[in-house]
PDB file of C-alpha atoms in Angstrom:
ATOM      1  CA  UNK Y   1     -36.369 -13.512 -12.947  1.00 80.00           C
ATOM      2  CA  UNK Y   2     -39.512 -15.229 -14.454  1.00 88.00           C
ATOM      3  CA  UNK Y   3     -42.826 -15.745 -12.771  1.00 93.00           C
ATOM      4  CA  UNK Y   4     -46.115 -18.251 -14.687  1.00 95.00           C
ATOM      5  CA  UNK Y   5     -49.388 -18.582 -13.570  1.00 97.00           C
ATOM      6  CA  UNK Y   6     -51.325 -20.237 -14.986  1.00 98.00           C
ATOM      7  CA  UNK Y   7     -55.924 -19.361 -14.792  1.00 98.00           C
ATOM      8  CA  UNK Y   8     -58.467 -21.548 -16.684  1.00 98.00           C
ATOM      9  CA  UNK Y   9     -59.270 -24.684 -14.736  1.00 98.00           C
ATOM     10  CA  UNK Y  10     -62.504 -26.664 -13.842  1.00 98.00           C
ATOM     11  CA  UNK Y  11     -64.656 -28.277 -13.586  1.00 98.00           C
ATOM     12  CA  UNK Y  12     -66.723 -30.420 -16.971  1.00 98.00           C
ATOM     13  CA  UNK Y  13     -67.895 -33.187 -18.567  1.00 98.00           C
ATOM     14  CA  UNK Y  14     -66.437 -35.788 -20.697  1.00 98.00           C
ATOM     15  CA  UNK Y  15     -66.047 -34.194 -23.835  1.00 98.00           C
ATOM     16  CA  UNK Y  16     -66.451 -30.933 -22.962  1.00 98.00           C
ATOM     17  CA  UNK Y  17     -64.000 -27.678 -23.733  1.00 98.00           C
ATOM     18  CA  UNK Y  18     -61.437 -26.036 -21.445  1.00 98.00           C
ATOM     19  CA  UNK Y  19     -58.966 -22.971 -22.221  1.00 98.00           C
ATOM     20  CA  UNK Y  20     -56.634 -22.656 -19.718  1.00 98.00           C
ATOM     21  CA  UNK Y  21     -53.560 -19.565 -19.842  1.00 98.00           C
ATOM     22  CA  UNK Y  22     -51.038 -19.410 -18.310  1.00 97.00           C
ATOM     23  CA  UNK Y  23     -49.336 -15.366 -18.307  1.00 96.00           C
ATOM     24  CA  UNK Y  24     -46.026 -15.002 -17.714  1.00 93.00           C
ATOM     25  CA  UNK Y  25     -43.792 -11.695 -15.894  1.00 92.00           C
ATOM     26  CA  UNK Y  26     -40.367 -10.862 -14.940  1.00 87.00           C
ATOM     27  CA  UNK Y  27     -37.691 -11.125 -16.766  1.00 77.00           C
ATOM     28  CA  UNK Y  28     -38.695 -13.454 -19.420  1.00 70.00           C
ATOM     29  CA  UNK Y  29     -36.288 -14.230 -22.883  1.00 61.00           C
ATOM     30  CA  UNK Y  30     -38.224 -14.230 -25.911  1.00 65.00           C
ATOM     31  CA  UNK Y  31     -36.078 -17.308 -26.862  1.00 67.00           C
ATOM     32  CA  UNK Y  32     -37.524 -20.187 -24.233  1.00 86.00           C
ATOM     33  CA  UNK Y  33     -39.853 -22.710 -25.154  1.00 93.00           C
ATOM     34  CA  UNK Y  34     -42.909 -22.755 -23.247  1.00 95.00           C
ATOM     35  CA  UNK Y  35     -44.580 -26.158 -22.465  1.00 96.00           C
ATOM     36  CA  UNK Y  36     -47.740 -27.244 -19.901  1.00 98.00           C
ATOM     37  CA  UNK Y  37     -47.090 -31.046 -17.678  1.00 98.00           C
ATOM     38  CA  UNK Y  38     -49.968 -32.277 -15.156  1.00 98.00           C
ATOM     39  CA  UNK Y  39     -49.855 -34.123 -12.447  1.00 98.00           C
ATOM     40  CA  UNK Y  40     -52.226 -36.370 -10.729  1.00 98.00           C
ATOM     41  CA  UNK Y  41     -51.996 -36.693  -7.187  1.00 95.00           C
ATOM     42  CA  UNK Y  42     -49.144 -39.918  -6.024  1.00 96.00           C
ATOM     43  CA  UNK Y  43     -47.800 -40.005  -9.636  1.00 97.00           C
ATOM     44  CA  UNK Y  44     -45.317 -38.668 -11.443  1.00 97.00           C
ATOM     45  CA  UNK Y  45     -45.568 -35.361 -13.410  1.00 97.00           C
ATOM     46  CA  UNK Y  46     -45.942 -36.373 -17.113  1.00 97.00           C
ATOM     47  CA  UNK Y  47     -45.487 -34.274 -19.403  1.00 97.00           C
ATOM     48  CA  UNK Y  48     -48.549 -33.005 -22.467  1.00 98.00           C
ATOM     49  CA  UNK Y  49     -47.162 -30.494 -24.748  1.00 98.00           C
ATOM     50  CA  UNK Y  50     -44.377 -27.804 -25.976  1.00 97.00           C
ATOM     51  CA  UNK Y  51     -43.993 -25.066 -27.813  1.00 96.00           C
ATOM     52  CA  UNK Y  52     -41.723 -22.886 -29.334  1.00 94.00           C
ATOM     53  CA  UNK Y  53     -40.355 -19.558 -28.902  1.00 90.00           C
ATOM     54  CA  UNK Y  54     -42.084 -18.455 -32.016  1.00 90.00           C
ATOM     55  CA  UNK Y  55     -44.828 -20.435 -31.890  1.00 93.00           C
ATOM     56  CA  UNK Y  56     -44.180 -22.467 -35.109  1.00 94.00           C
ATOM     57  CA  UNK Y  57     -43.077 -25.660 -34.199  1.00 96.00           C
ATOM     58  CA  UNK Y  58     -44.801 -27.706 -30.570  1.00 97.00           C
ATOM     59  CA  UNK Y  59     -44.764 -31.043 -29.601  1.00 97.00           C
ATOM     60  CA  UNK Y  60     -47.193 -33.833 -27.904  1.00 98.00           C
ATOM     61  CA  UNK Y  61     -48.246 -36.015 -25.702  1.00 98.00           C
ATOM     62  CA  UNK Y  62     -49.288 -38.912 -27.644  1.00 98.00           C
ATOM     63  CA  UNK Y  63     -52.258 -39.257 -25.412  1.00 98.00           C
ATOM     64  CA  UNK Y  64     -53.355 -35.073 -26.091  1.00 98.00           C
ATOM     65  CA  UNK Y  65     -53.112 -35.348 -29.591  1.00 98.00           C
ATOM     66  CA  UNK Y  66     -55.354 -34.513 -31.967  1.00 98.00           C
ATOM     67  CA  UNK Y  67     -57.720 -32.919 -29.166  1.00 98.00           C
ATOM     68  CA  UNK Y  68     -54.978 -30.140 -27.240  1.00 99.00           C
ATOM     69  CA  UNK Y  69     -53.921 -27.693 -29.044  1.00 98.00           C
ATOM     70  CA  UNK Y  70     -50.587 -25.222 -27.395  1.00 98.00           C
ATOM     71  CA  UNK Y  71     -50.333 -21.471 -28.949  1.00 97.00           C
ATOM     72  CA  UNK Y  72     -49.169 -18.531 -28.081  1.00 96.00           C
ATOM     73  CA  UNK Y  73     -48.982 -15.106 -27.992  1.00 94.00           C
ATOM     74  CA  UNK Y  74     -45.211 -13.767 -27.468  1.00 92.00           C
ATOM     75  CA  UNK Y  75     -47.095  -9.392 -27.247  1.00 90.00           C
ATOM     76  CA  UNK Y  76     -49.651 -10.306 -24.414  1.00 93.00           C
ATOM     77  CA  UNK Y  77     -46.283 -12.985 -22.414  1.00 92.00           C
ATOM     78  CA  UNK Y  78     -49.619 -15.591 -22.919  1.00 95.00           C
ATOM     79  CA  UNK Y  79     -49.146 -18.830 -23.280  1.00 96.00           C
ATOM     80  CA  UNK Y  80     -52.842 -20.838 -24.129  1.00 98.00           C
ATOM     81  CA  UNK Y  81     -53.976 -24.659 -23.892  1.00 98.00           C
ATOM     82  CA  UNK Y  82     -56.516 -25.871 -25.252  1.00 98.00           C
ATOM     83  CA  UNK Y  83     -58.379 -29.054 -24.271  1.00 98.00           C
ATOM     84  CA  UNK Y  84     -61.171 -29.727 -25.947  1.00 98.00           C
ATOM     85  CA  UNK Y  85     -62.963 -33.844 -26.810  1.00 98.00           C
ATOM     86  CA  UNK Y  86     -61.896 -33.920 -22.671  1.00 98.00           C
ATOM     87  CA  UNK Y  87     -62.178 -37.579 -21.414  1.00 98.00           C
ATOM     88  CA  UNK Y  88     -61.683 -38.338 -17.333  1.00 98.00           C
ATOM     89  CA  UNK Y  89     -58.428 -39.370 -17.643  1.00 98.00           C
ATOM     90  CA  UNK Y  90     -57.721 -35.950 -18.553  1.00 98.00           C
ATOM     91  CA  UNK Y  91     -57.877 -34.848 -15.102  1.00 98.00           C
ATOM     92  CA  UNK Y  92     -55.185 -32.910 -13.295  1.00 98.00           C
ATOM     93  CA  UNK Y  93     -53.403 -29.671 -11.675  1.00 98.00           C
ATOM     94  CA  UNK Y  94     -52.221 -28.846 -15.370  1.00 98.00           C
ATOM     95  CA  UNK Y  95     -48.815 -26.946 -14.907  1.00 98.00           C
ATOM     96  CA  UNK Y  96     -47.329 -23.699 -17.605  1.00 97.00           C
ATOM     97  CA  UNK Y  97     -44.261 -24.384 -17.422  1.00 96.00           C
ATOM     98  CA  UNK Y  98     -40.689 -22.494 -19.280  1.00 94.00           C
ATOM     99  CA  UNK Y  99     -37.293 -23.203 -20.703  1.00 91.00           C
ATOM    100  CA  UNK Y 100     -34.225 -21.631 -21.101  1.00 82.00           C
ATOM    101  CA  UNK Y 101     -31.974 -23.103 -23.015  1.00 80.00           C
ATOM    102  CA  UNK Y 102     -33.612 -22.267 -26.627  1.00 72.00           C
ATOM    103  CA  UNK Y 103     -32.748 -25.476 -27.989  1.00 79.00           C
ATOM    104  CA  UNK Y 104     -36.143 -26.915 -30.128  1.00 88.00           C
ATOM    105  CA  UNK Y 105     -37.485 -29.175 -28.835  1.00 90.00           C
ATOM    106  CA  UNK Y 106     -36.849 -28.878 -25.049  1.00 90.00           C
ATOM    107  CA  UNK Y 107     -37.113 -31.898 -23.891  1.00 87.00           C
ATOM    108  CA  UNK Y 108     -40.958 -34.298 -22.339  1.00 91.00           C
ATOM    109  CA  UNK Y 109     -38.688 -34.566 -18.643  1.00 93.00           C
ATOM    110  CA  UNK Y 110     -39.875 -31.979 -16.059  1.00 93.00           C
ATOM    111  CA  UNK Y 111     -35.467 -31.679 -15.633  1.00 93.00           C
ATOM    112  CA  UNK Y 112     -35.792 -29.355 -18.871  1.00 92.00           C
ATOM    113  CA  UNK Y 113     -37.586 -26.809 -18.205  1.00 94.00           C
ATOM    114  CA  UNK Y 114     -37.066 -23.791 -15.622  1.00 91.00           C
ATOM    115  CA  UNK Y 115     -39.471 -21.516 -14.148  1.00 93.00           C
ATOM    116  CA  UNK Y 116     -42.311 -24.151 -13.083  1.00 96.00           C
ATOM    117  CA  UNK Y 117     -46.638 -22.392 -12.646  1.00 97.00           C
ATOM    118  CA  UNK Y 118     -48.545 -22.671  -8.911  1.00 98.00           C
ATOM    119  CA  UNK Y 119     -50.599 -25.422 -11.472  1.00 98.00           C
ATOM    120  CA  UNK Y 120     -54.838 -24.878 -12.023  1.00 98.00           C
ATOM    121  CA  UNK Y 121     -57.124 -28.139 -10.806  1.00 98.00           C
ATOM    122  CA  UNK Y 122     -59.162 -29.598 -14.370  1.00 98.00           C
ATOM    123  CA  UNK Y 123     -61.111 -32.434 -13.566  1.00 98.00           C
ATOM    124  CA  UNK Y 124     -63.341 -33.930 -16.144  1.00 98.00           C
ATOM    125  CA  UNK Y 125     -66.493 -36.130 -14.440  1.00 98.00           C
ATOM    126  CA  UNK Y 126     -67.651 -38.722 -16.574  1.00 95.00           C
TER     127      UNK Y 126
END
């Protein structure tokens, strides 16, 4: 079992920044890729970014490219999402996800990921 816990969400004004963190515990494999998704109430869960197990490869949704940066620290079992130049449309619950297939890229669909955190709320005011 792999457990993921997100933190770092909050309320910011447009143009501000937040850094989300995802802590992994339990049976954590070195070969997994990690991703961030977000979801607005009543809408589908949306891909944001993903990162390979080594941290050497990343993918981003077009909507966040150039503003968000995903990173990881395997020694600390942590994954991060640095969010800059935030926009009101970034408001959502953000979820950390883990993929155990050891393939790259894992894909942008939520079904590609095996483990999910509980989510952390990000609200961007205008």
